[in-house]
Coordinates of C-alpha atoms in Angstrom, one line a residue:
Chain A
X1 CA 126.4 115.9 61.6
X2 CA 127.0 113.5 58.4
X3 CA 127.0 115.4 55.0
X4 CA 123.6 114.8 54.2
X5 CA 124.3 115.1 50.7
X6 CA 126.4 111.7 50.5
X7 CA 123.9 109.6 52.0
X8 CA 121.2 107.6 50.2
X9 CA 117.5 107.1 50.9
X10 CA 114.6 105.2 51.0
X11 CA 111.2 106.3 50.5
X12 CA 110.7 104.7 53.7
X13 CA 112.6 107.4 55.5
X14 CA 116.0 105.3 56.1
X15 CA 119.2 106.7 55.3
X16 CA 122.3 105.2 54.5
X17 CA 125.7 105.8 54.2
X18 CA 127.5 103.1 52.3
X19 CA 131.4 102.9 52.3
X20 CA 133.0 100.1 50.3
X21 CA 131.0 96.6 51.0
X22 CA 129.1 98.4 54.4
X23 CA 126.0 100.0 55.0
X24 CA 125.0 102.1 58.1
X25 CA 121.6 103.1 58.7
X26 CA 119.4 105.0 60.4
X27 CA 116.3 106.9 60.5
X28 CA 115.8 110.5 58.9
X29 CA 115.0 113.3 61.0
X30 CA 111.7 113.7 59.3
X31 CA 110.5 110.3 60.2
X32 CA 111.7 111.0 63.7
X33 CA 110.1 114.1 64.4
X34 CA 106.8 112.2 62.8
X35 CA 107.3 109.8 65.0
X36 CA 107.7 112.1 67.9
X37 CA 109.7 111.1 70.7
X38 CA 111.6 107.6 70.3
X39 CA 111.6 105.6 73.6
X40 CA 112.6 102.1 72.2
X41 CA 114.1 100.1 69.1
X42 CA 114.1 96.6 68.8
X43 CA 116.9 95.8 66.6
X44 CA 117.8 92.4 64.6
X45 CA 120.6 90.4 65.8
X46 CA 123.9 90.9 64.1
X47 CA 124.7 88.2 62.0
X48 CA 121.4 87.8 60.8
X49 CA 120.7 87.6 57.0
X50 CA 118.8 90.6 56.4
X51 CA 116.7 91.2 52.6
X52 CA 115.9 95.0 51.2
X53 CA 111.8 95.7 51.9
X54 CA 111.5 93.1 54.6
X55 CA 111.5 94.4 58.3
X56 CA 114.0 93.8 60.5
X57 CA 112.9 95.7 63.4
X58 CA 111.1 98.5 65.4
X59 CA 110.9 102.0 66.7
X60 CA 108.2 103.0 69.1
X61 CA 107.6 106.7 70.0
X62 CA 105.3 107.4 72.8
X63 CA 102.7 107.4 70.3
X64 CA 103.0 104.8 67.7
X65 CA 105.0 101.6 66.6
X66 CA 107.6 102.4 63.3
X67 CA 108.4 99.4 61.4
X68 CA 112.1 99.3 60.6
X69 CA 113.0 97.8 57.0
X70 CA 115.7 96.7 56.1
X71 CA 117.1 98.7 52.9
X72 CA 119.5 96.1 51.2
X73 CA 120.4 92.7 51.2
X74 CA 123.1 91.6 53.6
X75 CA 124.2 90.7 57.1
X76 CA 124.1 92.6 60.0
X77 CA 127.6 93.2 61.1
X78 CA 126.8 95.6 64.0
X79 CA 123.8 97.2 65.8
X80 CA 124.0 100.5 67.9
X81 CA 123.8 99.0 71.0
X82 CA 123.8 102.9 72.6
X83 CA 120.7 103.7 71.2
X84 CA 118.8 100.6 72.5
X85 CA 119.9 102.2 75.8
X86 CA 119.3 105.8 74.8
X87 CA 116.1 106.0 72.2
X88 CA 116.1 109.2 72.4
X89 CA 119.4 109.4 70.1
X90 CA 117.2 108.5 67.0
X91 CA 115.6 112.3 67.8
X92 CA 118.4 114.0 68.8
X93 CA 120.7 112.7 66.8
X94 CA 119.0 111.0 63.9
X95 CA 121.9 111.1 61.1
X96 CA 125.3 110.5 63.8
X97 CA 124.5 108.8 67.3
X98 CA 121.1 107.8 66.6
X99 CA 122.3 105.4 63.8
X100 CA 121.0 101.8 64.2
X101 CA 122.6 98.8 62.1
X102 CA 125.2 98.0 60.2
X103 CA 124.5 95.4 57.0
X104 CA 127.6 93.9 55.0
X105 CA 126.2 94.3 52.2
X106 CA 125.4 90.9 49.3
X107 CA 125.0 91.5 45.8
X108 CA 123.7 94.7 44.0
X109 CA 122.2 97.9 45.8
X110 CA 118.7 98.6 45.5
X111 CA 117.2 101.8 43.5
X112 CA 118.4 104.4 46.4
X113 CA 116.8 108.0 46.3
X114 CA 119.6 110.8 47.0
X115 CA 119.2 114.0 49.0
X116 CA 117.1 116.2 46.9
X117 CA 114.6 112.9 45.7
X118 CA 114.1 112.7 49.3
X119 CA 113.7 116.0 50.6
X120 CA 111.3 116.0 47.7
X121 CA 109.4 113.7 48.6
X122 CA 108.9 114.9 52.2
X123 CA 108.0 118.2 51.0
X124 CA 104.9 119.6 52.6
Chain B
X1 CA 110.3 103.0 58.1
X2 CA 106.7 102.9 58.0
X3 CA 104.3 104.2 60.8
X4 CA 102.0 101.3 61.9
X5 CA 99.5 102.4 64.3
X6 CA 98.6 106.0 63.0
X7 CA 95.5 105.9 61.4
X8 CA 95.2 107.7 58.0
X9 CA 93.0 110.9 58.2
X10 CA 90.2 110.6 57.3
X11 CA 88.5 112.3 54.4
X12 CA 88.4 115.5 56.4
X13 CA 85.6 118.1 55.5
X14 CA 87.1 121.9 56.1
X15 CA 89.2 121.1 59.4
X16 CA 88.5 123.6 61.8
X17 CA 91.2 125.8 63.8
X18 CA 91.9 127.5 67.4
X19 CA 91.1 130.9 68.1
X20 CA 94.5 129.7 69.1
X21 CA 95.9 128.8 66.0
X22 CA 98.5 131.3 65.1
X23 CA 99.6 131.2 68.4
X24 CA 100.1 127.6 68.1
X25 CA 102.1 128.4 64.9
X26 CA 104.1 130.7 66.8
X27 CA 105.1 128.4 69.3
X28 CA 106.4 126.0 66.4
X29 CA 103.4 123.5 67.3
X30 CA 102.9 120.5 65.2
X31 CA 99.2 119.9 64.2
X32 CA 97.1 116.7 64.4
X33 CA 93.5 116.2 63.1
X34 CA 91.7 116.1 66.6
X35 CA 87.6 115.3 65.5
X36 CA 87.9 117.5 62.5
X37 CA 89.9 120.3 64.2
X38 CA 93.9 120.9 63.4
X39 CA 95.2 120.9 67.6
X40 CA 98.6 121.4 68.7
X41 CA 99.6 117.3 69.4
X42 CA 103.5 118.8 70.3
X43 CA 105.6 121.8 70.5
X44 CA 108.4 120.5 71.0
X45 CA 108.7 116.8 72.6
X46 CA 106.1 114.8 74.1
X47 CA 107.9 113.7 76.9
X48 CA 109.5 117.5 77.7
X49 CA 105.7 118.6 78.0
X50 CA 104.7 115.5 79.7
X51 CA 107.8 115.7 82.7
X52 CA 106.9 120.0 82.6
X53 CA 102.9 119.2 83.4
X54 CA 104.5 116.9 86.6
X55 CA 106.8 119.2 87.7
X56 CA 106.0 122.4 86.9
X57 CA 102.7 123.2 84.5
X58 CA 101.5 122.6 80.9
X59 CA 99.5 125.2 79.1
X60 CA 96.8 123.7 77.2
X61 CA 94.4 124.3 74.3
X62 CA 91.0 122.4 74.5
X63 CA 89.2 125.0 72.7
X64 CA 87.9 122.1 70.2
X65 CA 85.7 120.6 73.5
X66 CA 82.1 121.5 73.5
X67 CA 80.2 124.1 75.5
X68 CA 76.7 123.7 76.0
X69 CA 74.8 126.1 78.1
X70 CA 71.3 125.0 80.1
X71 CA 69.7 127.5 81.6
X72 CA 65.8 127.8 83.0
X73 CA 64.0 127.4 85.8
X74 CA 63.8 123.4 85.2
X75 CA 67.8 123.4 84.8
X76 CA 68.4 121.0 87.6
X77 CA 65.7 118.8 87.1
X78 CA 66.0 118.5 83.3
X79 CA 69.6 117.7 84.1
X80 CA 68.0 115.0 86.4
X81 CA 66.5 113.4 84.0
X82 CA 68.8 113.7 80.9
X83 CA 72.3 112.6 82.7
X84 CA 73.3 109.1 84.7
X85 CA 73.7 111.5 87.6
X86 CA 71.9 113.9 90.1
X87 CA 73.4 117.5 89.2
X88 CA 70.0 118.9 91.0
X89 CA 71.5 119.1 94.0
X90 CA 75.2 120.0 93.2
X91 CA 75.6 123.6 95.2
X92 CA 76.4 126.8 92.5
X93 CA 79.9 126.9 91.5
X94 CA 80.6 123.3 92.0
X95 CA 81.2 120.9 89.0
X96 CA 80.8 117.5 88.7
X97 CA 81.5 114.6 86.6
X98 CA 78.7 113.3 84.7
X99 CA 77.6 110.7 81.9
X100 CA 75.1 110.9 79.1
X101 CA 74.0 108.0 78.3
X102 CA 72.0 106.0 75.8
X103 CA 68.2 105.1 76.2
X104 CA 70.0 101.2 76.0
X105 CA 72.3 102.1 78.3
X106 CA 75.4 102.4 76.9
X107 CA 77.5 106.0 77.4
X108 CA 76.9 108.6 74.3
X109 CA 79.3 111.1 76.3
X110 CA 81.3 111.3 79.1
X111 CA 81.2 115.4 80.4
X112 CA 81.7 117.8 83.2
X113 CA 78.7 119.7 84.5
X114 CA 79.2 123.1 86.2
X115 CA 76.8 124.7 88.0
X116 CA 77.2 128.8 87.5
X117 CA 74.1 129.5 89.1
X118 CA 71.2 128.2 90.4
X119 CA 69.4 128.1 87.2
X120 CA 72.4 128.1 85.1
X121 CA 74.9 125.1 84.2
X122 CA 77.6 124.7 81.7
X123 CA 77.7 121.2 80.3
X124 CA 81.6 120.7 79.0
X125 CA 81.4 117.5 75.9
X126 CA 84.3 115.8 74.2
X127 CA 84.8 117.6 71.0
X128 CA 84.3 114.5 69.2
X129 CA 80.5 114.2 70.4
X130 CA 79.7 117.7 70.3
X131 CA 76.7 117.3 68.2
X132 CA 75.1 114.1 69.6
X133 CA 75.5 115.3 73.3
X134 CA 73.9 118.3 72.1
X135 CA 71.4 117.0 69.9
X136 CA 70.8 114.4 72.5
X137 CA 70.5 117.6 75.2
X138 CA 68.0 119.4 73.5
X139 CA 65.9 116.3 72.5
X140 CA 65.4 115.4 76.4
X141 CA 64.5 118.6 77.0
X142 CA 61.3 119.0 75.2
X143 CA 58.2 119.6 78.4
X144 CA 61.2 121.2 80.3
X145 CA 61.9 125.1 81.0
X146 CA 65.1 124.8 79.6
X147 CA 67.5 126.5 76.7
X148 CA 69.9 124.1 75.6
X149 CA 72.2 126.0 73.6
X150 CA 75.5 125.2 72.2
X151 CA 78.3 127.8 72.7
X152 CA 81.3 125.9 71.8
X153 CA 82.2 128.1 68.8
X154 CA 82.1 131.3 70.8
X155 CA 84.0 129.5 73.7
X156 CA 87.6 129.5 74.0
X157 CA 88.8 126.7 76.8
X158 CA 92.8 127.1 78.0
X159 CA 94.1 124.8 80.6
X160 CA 97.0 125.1 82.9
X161 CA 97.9 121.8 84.7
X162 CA 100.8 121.3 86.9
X163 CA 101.9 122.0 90.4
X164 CA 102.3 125.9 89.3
X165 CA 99.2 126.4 88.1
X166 CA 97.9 128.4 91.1
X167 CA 101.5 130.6 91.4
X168 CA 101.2 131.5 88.0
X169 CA 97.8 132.2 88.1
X170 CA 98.3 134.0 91.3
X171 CA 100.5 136.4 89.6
X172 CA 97.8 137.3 87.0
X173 CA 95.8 138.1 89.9
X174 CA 98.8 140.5 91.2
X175 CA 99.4 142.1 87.9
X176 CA 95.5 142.9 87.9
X177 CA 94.8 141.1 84.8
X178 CA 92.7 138.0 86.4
X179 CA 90.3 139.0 88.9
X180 CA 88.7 135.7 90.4
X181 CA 85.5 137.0 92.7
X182 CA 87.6 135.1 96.0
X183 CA 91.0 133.9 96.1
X184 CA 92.3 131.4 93.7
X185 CA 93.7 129.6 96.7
X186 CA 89.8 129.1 98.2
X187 CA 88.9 127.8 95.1
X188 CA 89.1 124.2 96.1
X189 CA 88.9 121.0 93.6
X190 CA 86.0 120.5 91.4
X191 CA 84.9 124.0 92.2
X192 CA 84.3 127.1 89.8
X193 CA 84.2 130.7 90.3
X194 CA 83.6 133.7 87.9
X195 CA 86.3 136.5 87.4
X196 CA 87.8 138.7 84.9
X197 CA 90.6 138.8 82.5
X198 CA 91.7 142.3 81.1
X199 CA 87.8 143.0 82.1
X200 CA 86.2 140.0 79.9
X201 CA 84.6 137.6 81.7
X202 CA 86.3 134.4 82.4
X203 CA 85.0 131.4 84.6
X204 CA 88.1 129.5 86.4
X205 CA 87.2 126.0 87.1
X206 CA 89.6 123.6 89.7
X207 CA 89.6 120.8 87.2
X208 CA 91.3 118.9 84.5
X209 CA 92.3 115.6 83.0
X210 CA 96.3 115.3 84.2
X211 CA 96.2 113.3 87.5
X212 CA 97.5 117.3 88.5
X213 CA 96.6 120.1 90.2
X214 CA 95.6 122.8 87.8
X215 CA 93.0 125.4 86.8
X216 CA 90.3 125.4 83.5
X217 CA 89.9 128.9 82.0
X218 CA 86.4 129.1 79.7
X219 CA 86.2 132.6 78.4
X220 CA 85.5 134.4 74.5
X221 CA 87.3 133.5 71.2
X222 CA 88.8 136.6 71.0
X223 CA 90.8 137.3 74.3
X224 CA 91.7 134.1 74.3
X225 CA 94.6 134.9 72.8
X226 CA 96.2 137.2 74.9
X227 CA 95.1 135.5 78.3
X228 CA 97.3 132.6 76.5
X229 CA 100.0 135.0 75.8
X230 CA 99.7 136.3 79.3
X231 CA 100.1 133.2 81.3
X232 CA 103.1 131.9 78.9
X233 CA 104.9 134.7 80.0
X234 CA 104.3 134.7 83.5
X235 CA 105.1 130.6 83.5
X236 CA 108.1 130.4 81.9
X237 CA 110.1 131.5 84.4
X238 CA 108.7 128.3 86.3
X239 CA 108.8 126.1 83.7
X240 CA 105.6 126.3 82.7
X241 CA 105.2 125.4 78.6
X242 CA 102.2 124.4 76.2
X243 CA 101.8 120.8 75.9
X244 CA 99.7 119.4 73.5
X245 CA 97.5 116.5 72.7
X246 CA 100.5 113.9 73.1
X247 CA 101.3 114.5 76.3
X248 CA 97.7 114.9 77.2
X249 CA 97.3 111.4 76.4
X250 CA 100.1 109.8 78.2
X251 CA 99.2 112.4 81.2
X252 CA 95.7 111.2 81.8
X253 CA 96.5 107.3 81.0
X254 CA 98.6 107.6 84.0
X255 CA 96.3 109.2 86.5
X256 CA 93.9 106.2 84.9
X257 CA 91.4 108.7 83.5
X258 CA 88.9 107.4 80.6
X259 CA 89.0 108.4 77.3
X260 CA 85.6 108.7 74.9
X261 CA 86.4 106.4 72.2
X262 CA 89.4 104.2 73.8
X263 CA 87.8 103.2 77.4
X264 CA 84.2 104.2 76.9
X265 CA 81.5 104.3 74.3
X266 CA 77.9 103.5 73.2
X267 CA 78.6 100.1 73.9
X268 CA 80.0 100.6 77.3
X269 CA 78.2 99.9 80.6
X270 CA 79.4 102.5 83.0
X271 CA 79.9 100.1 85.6
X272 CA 82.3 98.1 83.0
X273 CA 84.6 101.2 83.2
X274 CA 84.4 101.7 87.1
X275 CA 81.8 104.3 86.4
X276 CA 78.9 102.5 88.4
X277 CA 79.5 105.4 91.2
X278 CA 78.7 108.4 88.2
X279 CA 75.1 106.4 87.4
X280 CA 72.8 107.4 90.1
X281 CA 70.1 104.2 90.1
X282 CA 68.5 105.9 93.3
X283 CA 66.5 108.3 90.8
X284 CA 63.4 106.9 89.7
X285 CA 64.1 107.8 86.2
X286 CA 66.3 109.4 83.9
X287 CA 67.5 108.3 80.6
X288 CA 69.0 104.7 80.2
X289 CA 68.5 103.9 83.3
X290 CA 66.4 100.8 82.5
X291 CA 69.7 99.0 80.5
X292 CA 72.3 101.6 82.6
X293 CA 73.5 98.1 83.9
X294 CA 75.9 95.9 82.2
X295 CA 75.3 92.2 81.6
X296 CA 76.4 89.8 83.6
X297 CA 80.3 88.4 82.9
X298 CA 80.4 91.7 81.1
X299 CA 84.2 92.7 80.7
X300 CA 85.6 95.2 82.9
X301 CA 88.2 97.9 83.0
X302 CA 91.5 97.0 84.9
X303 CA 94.8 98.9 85.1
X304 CA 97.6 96.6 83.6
X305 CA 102.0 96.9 84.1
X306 CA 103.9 95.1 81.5
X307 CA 107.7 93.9 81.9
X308 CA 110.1 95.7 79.8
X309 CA 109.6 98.9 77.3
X310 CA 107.2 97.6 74.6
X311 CA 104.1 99.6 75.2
X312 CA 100.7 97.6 74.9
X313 CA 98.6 99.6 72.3
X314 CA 94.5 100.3 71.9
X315 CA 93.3 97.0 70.2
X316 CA 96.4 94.5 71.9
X317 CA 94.8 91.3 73.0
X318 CA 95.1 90.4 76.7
X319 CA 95.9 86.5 77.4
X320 CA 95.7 84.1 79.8
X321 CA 99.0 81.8 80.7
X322 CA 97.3 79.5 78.9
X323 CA 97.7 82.1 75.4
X324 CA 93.6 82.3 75.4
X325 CA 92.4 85.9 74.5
X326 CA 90.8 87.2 77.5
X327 CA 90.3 91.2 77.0
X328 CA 91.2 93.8 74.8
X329 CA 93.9 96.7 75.2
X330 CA 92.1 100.0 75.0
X331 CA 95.1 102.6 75.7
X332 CA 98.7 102.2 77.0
X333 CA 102.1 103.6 76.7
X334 CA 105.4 103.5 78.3
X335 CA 104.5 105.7 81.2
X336 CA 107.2 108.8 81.0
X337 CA 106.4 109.0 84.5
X338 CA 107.1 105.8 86.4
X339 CA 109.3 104.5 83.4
X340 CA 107.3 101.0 82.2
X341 CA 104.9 100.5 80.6
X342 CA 100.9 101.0 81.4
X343 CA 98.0 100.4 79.9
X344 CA 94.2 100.1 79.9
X345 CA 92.2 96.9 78.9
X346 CA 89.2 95.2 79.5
X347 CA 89.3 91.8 80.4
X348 CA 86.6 89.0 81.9
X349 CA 85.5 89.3 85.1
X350 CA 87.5 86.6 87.0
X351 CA 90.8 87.7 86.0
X352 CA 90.4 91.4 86.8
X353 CA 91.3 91.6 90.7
X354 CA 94.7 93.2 91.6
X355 CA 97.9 91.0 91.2
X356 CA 96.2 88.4 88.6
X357 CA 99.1 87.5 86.2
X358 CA 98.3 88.2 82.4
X359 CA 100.1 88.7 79.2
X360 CA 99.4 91.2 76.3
X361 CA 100.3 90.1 72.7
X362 CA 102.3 92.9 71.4
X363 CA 102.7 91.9 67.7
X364 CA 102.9 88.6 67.9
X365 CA 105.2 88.2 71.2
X366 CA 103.5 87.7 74.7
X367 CA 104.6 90.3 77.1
X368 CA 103.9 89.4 80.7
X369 CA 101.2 91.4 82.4
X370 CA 100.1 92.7 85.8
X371 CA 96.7 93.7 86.5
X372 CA 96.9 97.3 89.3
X373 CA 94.7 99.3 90.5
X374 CA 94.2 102.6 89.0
X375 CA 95.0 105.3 88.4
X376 CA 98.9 104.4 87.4
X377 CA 99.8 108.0 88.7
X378 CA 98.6 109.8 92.0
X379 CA 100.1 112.8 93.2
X380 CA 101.6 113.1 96.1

């Protein structure tokens, strides 16, 4: 399991863990328990130009359709090609296996929430 | 991430709970706002609960659905006259599917009719149209000897669905704790029989709304509880867990069972849902009989496969090759069991026969569609 802790956060229940000019990101386990069980992600193609608030893809539960924004502005060097095979990874394994792209990142980050703003704000 | 499809609750009066409730909590249930009532929706995955219903058995909790007693001498006939179909005849202890309908035509409430006794039938309503089916009930049965009285809040309904249901229940029987008046293995499908649990009175009805064997158990708030308790304990050693309203839903849209609200409603002809069968136009009267038909070119119900894994949702359009809306979505998923996706839709008349090739828009892409018979889903 990631250090929660060093990650950042969206109020739209992404996560991200940022190391020098890359972003990966995924889902939080909140949003994917929500969401209930995950069986399928449609994911942008990498090297697409991808802009923070705009959506970039899809996660479908046996319930209900998830839109996937992007959090920051980049290119997507690399999507997690195992968990369009396995969806179930965003549930089981929302913060590891279950990640799902990863932007080179342009220009400045975004306002990002860290661990406590976000646990806050999924506080029931 | 946002959540597209889930509608926001609505400005809820008190919700209402379970007798069930804290055993719900127990069990680490997540709630949903079910027509004003917090239900279990999941325990623990909807598609663990769905595969356990198949395989082994689901325990459910439906105490939220509405339980209205008629009872008189004029039982069967005000029945007769107040329901699409003939319960009059129906011998005691059987059950039978039934519609209430509009006086123009359309279907108020889609229920199950037992028949306890000869003057004495249990009328089971969606939760959601407790109070028109009921208000609608007692209405139509002014110049009738009749009581039509509503018993849902002293009436506790657990479900077990699945191809355990009868072992487990068997074992009650063993332990002493259920006695059924015959054999549980008699009781055939569609049938009901009174019996006991822990010496309160319990009636076991051979129904449900899984596409799988499995048993209904009506009986008071406050055993309800333990009887839950009870047949937890003796499932789990064959895989027997509580499934909730999720799984529910992906359960009966494969064994292609209607839903109040998504397949049918006031503005629904039965026939349109492949209901003509349930409307008996053989009696000379009975309540909506005189617009019980639909109109001609109405749309009609069809089963429908799409390619891939993106599930078709309630309110989808339905296409022709040609990209012309056609029909409407009105439930579908990726089936957990056959491992594509399904769905419900109505669509015009001409292109609803088995094999006609449509499309669905699925957010603005056309996913190619086949129209099947129903249901998705038949036990084997």
């Amino acid at each position: 399991m990631s250090d929660l802790s060093t990650l950042k956060y969206t109020a739209e229940h992404e996560w991200l863990l940022i190391d020098g000019d890359t972003a990966t990101v995924g889902i939080t386990d909140y949003a994917a328990d929500k969401l209930g069980d995950v069986v399928y992600v449609d994911l942008p193609a990498v090297g697409s130009d991808v802009e923070a608030g705009k959506v970039v893809g899809e996660i479908e539960s046996t319930k209900s359709v998830g839109e996937l924004f992007a959090p920051v502005l980049g290119t997507v060097l690399e999507i997690n090609d195992a968990v369009v095979d396995a969806p179930d990874l965003v549930n089981s394994s929302p913060f590891d296996d279950g990640w799902l792209i990863r932007i080179t990142l342009s220009g400045d980050l975004p306002a990002l929430l860290s661990r406590d703003e976000y646990v806050a704000l999924t506080a029931e | 991430m946002t959540d597209s499809t889930v509608p926001p609750a609505p400005e809820a009066e008190e919700p209402r709970y379970s007798p069930l409730h804290d055993v719900h909590v127990e069990a680490g249930a997540s709630f949903t706002d079910f027509a004003g009532w917090q239900m279990p929706v999941r325990y623990s995955s909807d598609l663990q609960e769905h595969h356990a219903v198949r395989q082994a058995a689901g325990l459910f909790d439906l105490s939220h659905m509405a339980e209205i007693a008629v009872v008189g001498p004029d039982a069967g006939v005000f029945l007769d006259q107040a329901l699409a179909g003939t319960l009059s005849t129906i011998a005691v202890g059987r059950a039978k599917y039934s519609l209430l309908l509009a006086d123009q035509g359309g279907i108020l409430d889609d229920l199950v009719v037992y028949r306890l006794d000869d003057h004495d039938f249990l009328v089971v309503a969606n939760a959601g149209n407790r109070q028109v089916a009921f208000d609608t009930l007692a209405t139509r049965a002014h110049g009738f000897d009749v009581t039509v009285d509503d018993e849902s809040d002293d009436t506790a309904l657990i479900a077990l669905q699945g191809p355990e249901a009868e072992g487990v229940l068997d074992e009650l029987t063993t332990q002493d704790r259920l006695a059924p008046d015959a054999p549980l293995s008699t009781l055939r499908y569609y049938r009901v029989l009174r019996g006991t649990f822990d010496d309160v009175p319990v009636l076991i009805a051979r129904t449900g709304y899984t596409g799988e064997d499995g048993f209904e158990l009506y009986l008071d708030t406050e055993t309800a509880p333990t009887l839950w308790r009870a047949i937890a304990e003796a499932g789990a050693p064959r895989g027997v867990v509580p499934a909730g309203l999720a799984s529910r839903d992906t359960l009966r849209l494969e064994a292609g069972m209607p839903l109040y609200g998504h397949e049918l409603g006031v503005e629904t002809r039965a026939a349109q849902a492949g209901l003509g069968r349930v409307v008996d136009l053989t009696k000379e009267s009975f309540a909506g009989r005189e617009n019980a038909l639909p109109e001609e070119g109405a749309r009609v119900l069809v089963g429908l496969t799409l390619d891939g894994r993106r599930a078709a949702r309630a309110g989808y359009a339905v296409v022709d090759p040609a990209g012309a809306v056609v029909g409407e979505v009105t439930s579908g998923a990726l089936s957990p069991t056959l491992g594509h996706p399904v769905a419900m839709a109505y669509v015009d008349p001409a292109l609803a026969a088995v094999g006609t090739g449509l499309g669905v828009d699925v957010r603005g892409t056309t996913i190619p569609a086949t129209v099947v018979a129903l249901p998705f889903y038949k036990r084997s």
